Amino acid sequence: MLLTGSLKSLLPHALRRVIRCNRLSISNTSGMAEGYKQANVVILHKSLADDFEKFCRANKGPLPLLYRSKPGDWKCPSLGSDSDIRTDCLQYRLYENGACTGSLKSLKEYTEQLKDMVTFYLGCSFSFEKALQNAGIAVRNVEQKCNVSMYKTAVPCYSVSTFCCNLVVTMRPIPANKLEAAVLATAELEESHGAPVHMGNPGLLGIQDLSKPDYGDPVHLHADDIPVFWACGVTGVEAIINCRSPLAFTHSPGCMFITDLKNDDVTVGSSGEVPQVHCISQDPLHYSIVSAEAAQKIKTLESLIGIDPGDRGIIHLHHQDELLKSCLSISHARSVLITTGFPTNFTYEPPEENDGPPGAFAIAAMLQALEKDVAIVTDQRALNLNKKIMEEAIQLGILKRPIPLLSYQKESRDSALMFLCKNGNRGRPRFDHLIAIERAGMAADGNYYNARKVNIKHLVDPIDELFLAAKTIPGVATTGVGDGGNELGMGKVKDAVKKYIKNGDVIACDVEADFTIVAGVSNWGGYAIACALYILSTCDIHDRYLRKAVGFPQLSKKMVWLSALPSVTKEEKLLKTLVQHGVRSGKTASLEMEVDGLPFYNTHSLMIEKLL
């Protein structure tokens, strides 16, 4: 009997020969034949082969196809010179009508049936373990001498004919300071599942308990480890189960076919993009991935909107990369709630200013194009005004369809929770992300102030309570967009507001958002969010991460997204609409083509052109 230690350096053809002779005392092939590629195996009737190949092509992350045999061909010369798929896996599973009816050491007794069957060889994550080690990352399952943990998820694969199932993933604990290194080490190894599909809380994938894997062994996490999940070829096993084929075979999870291909011979991705990792949530813990190129474009947007045309001192309020992190979080959201409305012109009717609504509609338009649910919450007294403006925005082509308009009043202690969650249940939030843009924010004394220290509390509904309640709901993030420090969400920078902004000691908003986007004019922040979401949607690396490497890239929708972006023409028409409805400039109360005392032409129009 061979010892496992000697197997790491054994050449694949020799290892296959040993496996063929049933001389091994190991339960999986992780760490075996180091530096060589391993493969998942699915064997099914030739009548199903074409559809299964389409299923693999449609779900390349979990099912990267290395080779498809002809019916009755159990050799695979391109992967192994002397291979015989009937004997060269450590262990097999037999499936009859979707049920696993046995484990086998050899398939030779089924030679007659195999003459009408096709073998699929699919990439395996064991192949990238050496790449992780070369990057200085310990592979915990190898350290702990156990199989990798594999889990069924709640993520549906792209279905083809009778092949439909949810994604299966492997989990490897990765130290928090090595996350980006792990992504870089695996991203280009597309035939070995490529980059991770999730990093952080397993519940976001529908995995309830890491200590109870569906396949493989539990792997112990160290204190500073983050669970990182890669798409897994055992997804093919789940597809076979759901297909209910009369007869099928697979490798036993973890007992792979070992090829003669070296890992450095693997076909790598051709994108040339370098991935970056960003933490977008602490509760639940969640990281996202974006290309360095896309991230830099978004950082440029943040710099553009960060100028201070009013010379108010907002440069001191900036937190770097808030736009990027906010938009990464929004891109993961399914449902977004937007609020706007700052009744600074309290002596006029309506008292609203025209900074805020255009930015809110720009965000909403992009969210609609991205097929996310979106709603707007504003003051009860302003609902009719907002309804009229929205109707005209649809006629102008700014919005594709109406957006639900909501109002919020505090009627009980749990009103905010009942508004945000179904039946007040924190486990069932209606919205994943809340965005406030140029929305009056509550100061430390409970009042609401405009920039001139005038208390306008009588005109403002307590929508701040929704942002405070969101802090208590796991998975619900918040963003505040402002240009003076007295807007909802600016509590994150309140110390700087009090120090550097005129009247800041009184007017500073006390309510924090998770992400604070500071702009010279708040509308610019809305335009930048719309542009950043477009950039993320057209980023291949981020798109793959969002869809968990199943299905097809979404770039066919690029023209829809492009048409949803703000433009000088759209914003000019919307500002004229606001003027017609008596919505004035915040700084001057003027009913001219200006926002915050700055002319639309040659100021706001130029900013829009720069952002695009």
XYZ file of C-alpha atoms in Angstrom:
612
model
C 0.000 0.000 0.000
C 1.420 3.392 -1.000
C 1.642 6.210 1.520
C -0.068 9.482 0.679
C 3.104 11.531 1.098
C 4.734 9.903 -1.928
C 1.703 10.570 -4.137
C 2.261 14.325 -4.364
C 5.307 13.836 -6.565
C 4.091 10.773 -8.471
C 3.544 11.409 -12.187
C -0.075 11.189 -13.394
C 0.318 8.080 -15.561
C 1.939 6.264 -12.646
C -0.727 7.452 -10.232
C -3.490 6.299 -12.576
C -1.826 2.894 -12.739
C -1.764 2.684 -8.950
C -5.421 3.732 -8.764
C -6.269 1.118 -11.400
C -4.758 -1.566 -9.166
C -6.767 -0.412 -6.100
C -3.590 0.055 -4.072
C -4.378 3.398 -2.415
C -5.571 4.106 1.117
C -6.713 7.674 0.389
C -10.275 9.027 0.210
C -9.686 11.869 -2.266
C -7.115 13.158 -4.744
C -6.608 16.655 -3.344
C -2.891 17.441 -3.363
C -2.039 14.379 -5.456
C 0.247 14.640 -8.516
C 1.039 18.229 -7.625
C 1.115 20.605 -10.563
C -1.122 18.460 -12.764
C -4.698 19.061 -13.776
C -7.541 16.996 -12.349
C -11.023 16.492 -13.805
C -14.592 15.821 -12.763
C -16.266 13.021 -14.709
C -19.848 12.593 -15.938
C -20.840 9.582 -18.049
C -24.306 9.423 -19.589
C -26.245 7.942 -22.493
C -25.364 9.276 -25.934
C -28.947 10.515 -26.448
C -28.393 13.055 -23.649
C -24.868 14.091 -24.605
C -25.652 17.049 -26.866
C -27.959 18.648 -24.311
C -25.453 18.076 -21.514
C -22.719 19.727 -23.567
C -25.014 22.741 -24.095
C -25.634 22.777 -20.339
C -21.876 22.869 -19.736
C -21.360 25.657 -22.278
C -24.135 27.653 -20.601
C -22.587 27.229 -17.138
C -18.861 27.480 -17.813
C -17.937 28.403 -14.253
C -18.912 25.115 -12.615
C -18.648 22.991 -15.780
C -15.573 23.967 -17.841
C -15.500 21.297 -20.538
C -12.058 19.778 -21.097
C -13.040 16.884 -23.338
C -16.086 15.017 -24.624
C -15.583 11.435 -25.740
C -17.296 9.578 -28.524
C -19.812 6.899 -27.505
C -18.078 3.812 -26.172
C -14.666 5.482 -26.054
C -13.163 5.140 -22.574
C -9.776 6.436 -23.588
C -8.856 10.123 -23.628
C -5.447 10.564 -25.295
C -5.523 14.365 -25.130
C -5.783 14.234 -21.322
C -4.001 10.961 -20.477
C -1.852 8.835 -22.777
C -2.788 5.430 -21.353
C -6.065 6.371 -19.639
C -9.104 4.169 -19.153
C -12.064 5.970 -17.631
C -13.495 2.660 -16.429
C -10.707 2.238 -13.907
C -8.778 5.489 -13.463
C -10.888 7.289 -10.874
C -10.378 6.450 -7.225
C -14.112 5.843 -6.825
C -17.269 6.195 -8.911
C -20.948 6.698 -8.209
C -23.748 4.861 -9.978
C -27.005 6.762 -10.622
C -30.226 5.086 -11.702
C -33.272 7.258 -12.434
C -31.701 10.117 -10.481
C -30.885 8.100 -7.364
C -27.380 7.165 -6.262
C -27.546 3.382 -5.999
C -23.940 2.537 -5.287
C -20.246 3.369 -5.115
C -17.844 1.491 -7.355
C -14.089 1.050 -7.623
C -14.332 0.134 -11.303
C -16.817 0.423 -14.158
C -15.533 -2.614 -16.067
C -18.630 -4.642 -15.241
C -20.632 -2.017 -17.152
C -18.480 -2.209 -20.290
C -21.420 -3.271 -22.456
C -23.587 -0.356 -21.322
C -20.671 2.077 -21.709
C -20.591 1.363 -25.457
C -23.650 3.621 -25.770
C -22.430 6.227 -23.283
C -20.399 9.444 -23.584
C -17.836 10.670 -21.052
C -17.460 14.335 -20.152
C -14.244 15.512 -18.471
C -14.760 18.789 -16.590
C -12.227 21.088 -14.928
C -11.601 20.766 -11.200
C -10.550 23.182 -8.465
C -7.908 20.746 -7.188
C -5.980 21.937 -10.241
C -5.551 25.451 -8.834
C -4.516 24.466 -5.321
C -0.851 24.568 -6.309
C -1.381 28.072 -7.738
C -2.776 29.159 -4.357
C 0.225 27.662 -2.573
C 2.594 29.383 -4.999
C 0.883 32.663 -4.052
C 1.726 32.014 -0.399
C -1.779 30.879 0.547
C -2.209 27.810 2.713
C -4.779 25.317 1.373
C -6.563 24.271 4.545
C -8.049 21.014 3.216
C -4.576 19.858 2.162
C -3.147 20.972 5.520
C -5.890 19.122 7.354
C -5.525 16.021 5.120
C -9.184 15.957 4.193
C -11.423 16.414 1.184
C -12.532 19.909 0.219
C -15.955 21.025 1.479
C -18.684 21.143 -1.177
C -22.112 22.730 -0.757
C -25.366 22.947 -2.669
C -26.441 26.569 -3.074
C -29.692 28.400 -3.791
C -28.210 29.755 -7.053
C -29.953 28.265 -10.109
C -27.878 27.253 -13.110
C -28.968 28.077 -16.654
C -31.239 25.188 -17.624
C -30.998 23.231 -20.890
C -33.717 20.682 -21.673
C -33.859 18.163 -18.808
C -30.658 19.451 -17.238
C -31.477 21.870 -14.431
C -30.028 22.197 -10.961
C -28.568 24.670 -8.505
C -24.905 25.568 -8.392
C -22.566 23.535 -6.206
C -19.519 25.286 -4.752
C -16.307 24.353 -3.000
C -15.183 26.351 0.019
C -11.612 27.117 0.952
C -10.790 29.238 4.004
C -8.547 32.135 2.947
C -6.895 34.622 5.346
C -8.540 38.039 5.043
C -5.282 39.666 3.942
C -4.860 37.095 1.147
C -8.256 37.430 -0.545
C -7.030 39.464 -3.489
C -4.039 37.152 -3.906
C -6.420 34.160 -4.060
C -8.514 35.873 -6.719
C -5.432 36.832 -8.740
C -4.049 33.284 -8.502
C -7.212 31.662 -9.864
C -8.961 34.276 -12.027
C -7.282 33.353 -15.297
C -7.499 29.573 -14.724
C -10.892 29.321 -16.383
C -10.589 25.578 -17.048
C -10.256 25.091 -13.286
C -13.335 27.205 -12.444
C -11.531 30.566 -12.482
C -12.058 33.241 -9.825
C -14.273 32.748 -6.761
C -18.011 33.289 -7.130
C -18.539 34.447 -3.538
C -16.469 35.651 -0.600
C -17.950 36.055 2.838
C -21.118 34.965 4.590
C -22.284 31.563 3.279
C -25.922 32.439 3.976
C -25.874 34.754 0.950
C -25.534 31.597 -1.167
C -28.216 29.776 0.780
C -25.682 27.709 2.753
C -26.868 27.396 6.337
C -24.054 25.530 8.096
C -20.414 25.316 6.975
C -19.829 22.404 9.351
C -22.231 20.253 7.327
C -21.065 20.096 3.708
C -23.270 18.262 1.198
C -20.191 16.583 -0.260
C -16.643 16.169 1.039
C -15.427 16.948 4.551
C -15.786 19.888 6.930
C -12.702 22.114 6.750
C -11.737 24.107 9.844
C -11.385 27.892 9.469
C -8.631 29.733 11.343
C -9.490 32.871 13.311
C -8.653 35.305 10.492
C -10.010 33.152 7.644
C -12.802 34.188 5.296
C -14.877 31.458 3.597
C -14.241 31.742 -0.145
C -16.363 29.819 -2.635
C -15.534 28.606 -6.117
C -17.918 27.060 -8.640
C -17.628 23.265 -8.488
C -17.899 20.468 -11.065
C -20.101 18.458 -8.708
C -22.802 20.714 -10.159
C -22.771 18.123 -12.954
C -23.674 15.425 -10.430
C -26.687 17.470 -9.309
C -27.716 17.865 -12.957
C -27.548 14.082 -13.436
C -29.689 13.549 -10.335
C -32.355 15.986 -11.526
C -32.273 14.631 -15.076
C -33.336 11.190 -13.756
C -31.458 9.376 -16.491
C -32.026 5.590 -16.335
C -28.264 5.040 -15.980
C -25.349 7.403 -15.397
C -21.954 7.408 -13.697
C -19.864 10.145 -12.121
C -16.650 10.311 -10.169
C -17.224 10.217 -6.423
C -16.838 13.857 -5.258
C -13.177 14.473 -4.479
C -12.016 11.357 -6.358
C -10.942 12.968 -9.584
C -9.492 11.772 -12.874
C -5.851 12.923 -12.940
C -4.640 14.159 -16.325
C -1.219 14.498 -17.910
C -1.770 18.245 -18.403
C 0.393 20.512 -16.312
C -1.332 23.423 -14.611
C 0.888 25.860 -16.471
C -0.380 24.321 -19.744
C -3.920 25.317 -18.866
C -5.753 27.662 -21.189
C -6.081 30.994 -19.430
C -8.593 33.761 -19.880
C -7.932 36.386 -22.485
C -9.542 39.385 -20.815
C -6.268 40.807 -19.546
C -8.227 42.523 -16.764
C -6.791 42.561 -13.252
C -9.341 41.880 -10.492
C -9.610 43.842 -7.261
C -11.401 42.805 -4.066
C -13.481 45.237 -1.975
C -15.419 44.664 1.232
C -18.954 46.020 0.760
C -20.638 44.788 3.950
C -19.741 43.705 7.471
C -23.182 42.324 8.399
C -23.362 39.973 6.678
C -19.705 39.898 5.670
C -19.563 40.314 1.905
C -16.800 41.098 -0.567
C -17.132 41.965 -4.233
C -14.803 41.802 -7.238
C -14.229 44.383 -9.970
C -11.548 44.930 -12.566
C -8.835 47.465 -11.775
C -9.756 49.303 -14.973
C -13.433 49.670 -13.991
C -12.477 50.669 -10.445
C -10.190 53.407 -11.773
C -12.941 54.780 -14.009
C -15.255 55.037 -11.001
C -12.545 56.704 -8.936
C -12.207 59.247 -11.742
C -15.950 59.938 -11.527
C -15.567 60.498 -7.784
C -12.795 63.023 -8.397
C -14.826 64.865 -11.031
C -17.867 65.393 -8.801
C -15.716 66.273 -5.784
C -14.935 69.808 -6.897
C -16.333 72.624 -4.748
C -17.882 75.262 -7.034
C -19.610 76.954 -4.085
C -16.380 77.096 -2.066
C -18.152 75.576 0.938
C -15.276 73.415 2.185
C -16.689 70.070 1.067
C -13.227 68.833 0.101
C -12.761 68.098 3.818
C -15.765 65.760 3.810
C -14.480 63.325 1.210
C -13.880 59.668 2.049
C -11.943 57.892 -0.692
C -13.628 55.140 -2.754
C -17.082 55.673 -1.254
C -18.629 55.895 -4.735
C -16.999 52.612 -5.773
C -18.028 50.705 -2.644
C -21.546 52.121 -2.672
C -22.095 51.170 -6.296
C -20.625 47.695 -5.796
C -23.162 47.235 -3.002
C -26.013 48.613 -5.143
C -25.043 46.316 -8.011
C -25.600 43.306 -5.733
C -28.992 44.615 -4.575
C -32.268 43.341 -5.980
C -34.467 46.137 -4.631
C -33.498 49.772 -3.956
C -35.356 52.554 -2.119
C -34.465 56.152 -3.024
C -35.376 59.276 -1.074
C -34.925 62.930 -1.974
C -36.463 66.284 -1.120
C -34.985 69.301 0.650
C -37.597 72.030 1.369
C -35.025 74.771 1.810
C -37.223 77.405 0.081
C -39.692 77.380 2.957
C -41.331 80.695 2.019
C -42.394 79.391 -1.385
C -44.829 76.729 -2.575
C -43.553 74.220 -3.300
C -40.596 74.645 -0.907
C -38.470 71.960 -2.622
C -35.202 72.806 -4.309
C -34.202 71.458 -7.711
C -31.059 69.734 -6.480
C -31.930 66.120 -5.680
C -34.826 65.014 -7.918
C -32.769 64.979 -11.159
C -30.054 62.920 -9.475
C -32.651 60.584 -7.966
C -34.288 60.013 -11.357
C -30.879 59.403 -12.969
C -30.204 56.632 -10.434
C -33.711 55.223 -10.815
C -33.443 55.128 -14.610
C -30.265 53.062 -14.463
C -31.735 50.738 -11.829
C -34.742 50.171 -14.086
C -32.427 49.364 -17.004
C -30.571 46.888 -14.782
C -33.933 45.229 -14.010
C -33.824 45.998 -10.311
C -36.889 46.874 -8.281
C -36.867 50.551 -7.329
C -39.188 52.774 -5.281
C -39.060 56.380 -4.084
C -40.099 57.549 -0.618
C -40.662 61.244 0.039
C -42.732 63.652 2.113
C -46.479 63.092 2.165
C -47.122 66.728 1.232
C -44.876 66.385 -1.857
C -46.343 63.177 -3.314
C -48.546 64.908 -5.892
C -45.681 67.117 -7.051
C -43.371 64.126 -7.430
C -46.081 62.182 -9.256
C -46.478 64.981 -11.824
C -42.718 65.286 -12.318
C -42.409 61.513 -12.728
C -45.152 61.410 -15.339
C -43.325 64.045 -17.358
C -40.005 62.233 -16.871
C -41.591 59.176 -18.486
C -42.913 61.248 -21.375
C -39.436 62.733 -21.848
C -37.883 59.251 -21.971
C -35.875 59.724 -18.777
C -37.757 56.897 -17.041
C -39.065 53.826 -18.851
C -42.018 53.225 -16.534
C -43.590 54.597 -13.338
C -41.811 54.121 -10.032
C -43.821 53.390 -6.868
C -44.058 56.612 -4.822
C -44.226 56.040 -1.088
C -44.461 58.143 2.051
C -43.486 57.307 5.611
C -45.021 58.419 8.896
C -44.120 57.206 12.359
C -47.235 55.613 13.810
C -45.644 53.262 16.334
C -42.271 52.242 17.687
C -41.910 49.606 14.956
C -43.150 51.716 12.038
C -39.755 51.899 10.310
C -39.197 48.150 10.647
C -42.687 47.402 9.329
C -42.036 49.718 6.368
C -38.700 48.138 5.485
C -39.489 44.465 6.193
C -42.375 42.138 5.476
C -44.384 41.883 8.704
C -41.503 43.612 10.459
C -39.344 40.505 10.066
C -35.659 41.487 9.764
C -35.063 38.285 7.831
C -37.414 39.457 5.058
C -36.368 42.972 4.003
C -38.240 44.629 1.128
C -35.158 46.593 0.097
C -31.468 45.704 -0.041
C -30.168 49.263 -0.363
C -31.444 52.709 0.654
C -30.168 55.826 -1.131
C -30.699 59.384 0.108
C -29.758 62.147 -2.315
C -30.079 65.787 -1.228
C -32.563 64.749 1.440
C -32.939 66.940 4.541
C -31.122 65.186 7.377
C -31.859 65.275 11.088
C -29.349 67.204 13.208
C -28.185 66.170 16.673
C -30.966 68.204 18.324
C -33.688 66.390 16.333
C -34.361 69.331 14.026
C -33.784 69.761 10.289
C -31.866 72.808 9.055
C -31.144 74.397 5.743
C -27.695 75.854 5.080
C -28.734 79.164 6.669
C -29.572 77.498 10.011
C -33.343 77.830 9.509
C -35.273 74.992 11.124
C -37.557 73.382 8.505
C -38.676 70.415 10.613
C -42.366 71.188 10.008
C -41.875 70.407 6.302
C -39.907 67.150 6.696
C -41.275 63.649 7.318
C -39.046 61.399 9.532
C -37.542 59.311 6.718
C -34.265 59.343 8.682
C -35.844 56.641 10.838
C -35.712 54.261 7.892
C -31.937 54.722 7.672
C -31.566 54.222 11.413
C -33.703 51.074 11.277
C -31.705 49.774 8.302
C -28.666 49.599 10.587
C -30.459 46.839 12.526
C -31.341 44.750 9.455
C -28.576 42.429 8.189
C -27.990 42.784 4.468
C -29.541 46.233 4.064
C -26.999 48.913 3.105
C -27.402 52.686 2.925
C -25.881 55.490 0.860
C -26.093 59.228 1.472
C -25.356 61.782 -1.256
C -24.863 65.402 -0.226
C -23.039 68.655 -0.882
C -23.176 70.527 2.409
C -23.262 68.116 5.337
C -26.878 68.715 6.388
C -28.219 65.937 4.133
C -29.441 62.523 5.258
C -26.533 60.095 5.540
C -23.860 62.741 6.122
C -23.608 61.754 9.783
C -20.608 59.684 8.759
C -18.663 62.913 8.220
C -20.385 65.082 10.842
C -17.171 65.930 12.697
C -15.679 67.375 9.513
C -18.958 69.195 8.777
C -18.888 70.846 12.198
C -15.274 71.874 11.719
C -15.174 73.038 8.102
C -18.724 73.886 6.921
C -20.398 77.213 7.710
C -23.000 76.715 10.473
C -21.865 73.078 10.608
C -22.057 72.923 14.404
C -25.840 73.371 14.100
C -26.856 71.984 10.718
C -24.692 68.820 10.551
C -26.792 65.720 9.929
C -26.414 63.226 12.761
C -27.667 60.157 10.842
C -24.972 58.031 9.224
C -25.114 56.081 5.981
C -22.808 53.143 5.289
C -21.465 55.016 2.271
C -21.214 58.801 1.980
C -20.822 60.357 -1.469
C -19.840 64.021 -1.341
C -20.309 66.106 -4.480
C -20.083 69.776 -5.426
C -23.798 69.503 -6.290
C -25.821 66.509 -5.131
C -27.296 65.919 -8.582
C -23.761 65.257 -9.768
C -23.543 62.464 -7.218
C -26.691 60.916 -8.707
C -25.300 61.158 -12.213
C -22.030 59.586 -11.022
C -23.881 56.670 -9.399
C -25.742 56.010 -12.668
C -22.466 56.119 -14.626
C -20.661 53.904 -12.101
C -23.428 51.285 -12.234
C -23.087 51.270 -16.015
C -19.314 50.779 -15.717
C -19.798 47.864 -13.307
C -22.421 46.251 -15.529
C -20.040 46.299 -18.507
C -17.128 44.905 -16.457
C -16.677 41.219 -17.352
C -15.064 40.384 -14.011
C -17.863 41.955 -11.980
C -20.597 40.552 -14.226
C -19.253 37.015 -13.753
C -19.130 37.478 -9.984
C -22.702 38.808 -9.880
C -24.106 35.848 -11.804
C -21.927 33.358 -9.899
C -20.310 32.161 -13.156
C -23.530 30.523 -14.364
C -25.516 31.542 -17.425
C -24.248 33.940 -20.040
C -22.663 37.416 -19.882
C -25.242 40.188 -19.820
C -23.503 42.416 -22.352
C -26.322 41.898 -24.860
C -28.218 44.441 -22.728
C -25.485 47.061 -23.057
C -27.517 49.305 -25.355
C -30.405 49.333 -22.870
C -28.025 50.392 -20.105
C -26.402 52.988 -22.347
C -29.765 54.565 -23.173
C -30.537 54.887 -19.432
C -27.525 57.097 -18.726
C -28.136 60.794 -18.014
C -27.446 63.199 -20.865
C -27.324 66.962 -21.272
C -30.545 66.858 -23.299
C -32.413 64.764 -20.735
C -31.290 66.855 -17.783
C -32.057 70.115 -19.587
C -35.626 68.944 -20.249
C -36.053 67.724 -16.662
C -34.815 71.002 -15.195
C -37.254 72.905 -17.398
C -40.022 70.645 -16.082
C -39.036 71.398 -12.494
C -39.032 75.132 -13.224
C -42.507 74.854 -14.745
C -43.700 73.222 -11.520
C -42.217 76.017 -9.417
C -39.250 74.029 -8.065
C -36.489 76.554 -7.406
C -32.740 76.733 -7.086
C -31.677 75.997 -3.510
C -29.181 78.783 -3.047
C -30.975 81.670 -4.779
C -34.633 80.514 -4.905
C -34.460 81.482 -8.571
C -36.837 79.976 -11.156
C -34.142 80.034 -13.814
C -32.127 77.263 -15.499
C -29.769 76.900 -12.543
C -29.143 74.536 -9.628
C -27.575 75.731 -6.373
C -27.019 79.138 -7.985
C -24.931 77.602 -10.781
C -26.132 77.948 -14.385
C -27.177 74.751 -16.138
C -25.387 75.726 -19.318
C -21.597 75.621 -19.114
C -21.601 74.317 -15.533
C -23.995 71.400 -15.008
C -24.039 70.542 -18.703
C -20.233 70.398 -18.753
C -20.164 68.148 -15.689
C -22.572 65.717 -17.341
C -20.385 65.625 -20.448
C -17.280 64.947 -18.337
C -18.970 62.113 -16.436
C -20.036 60.458 -19.672
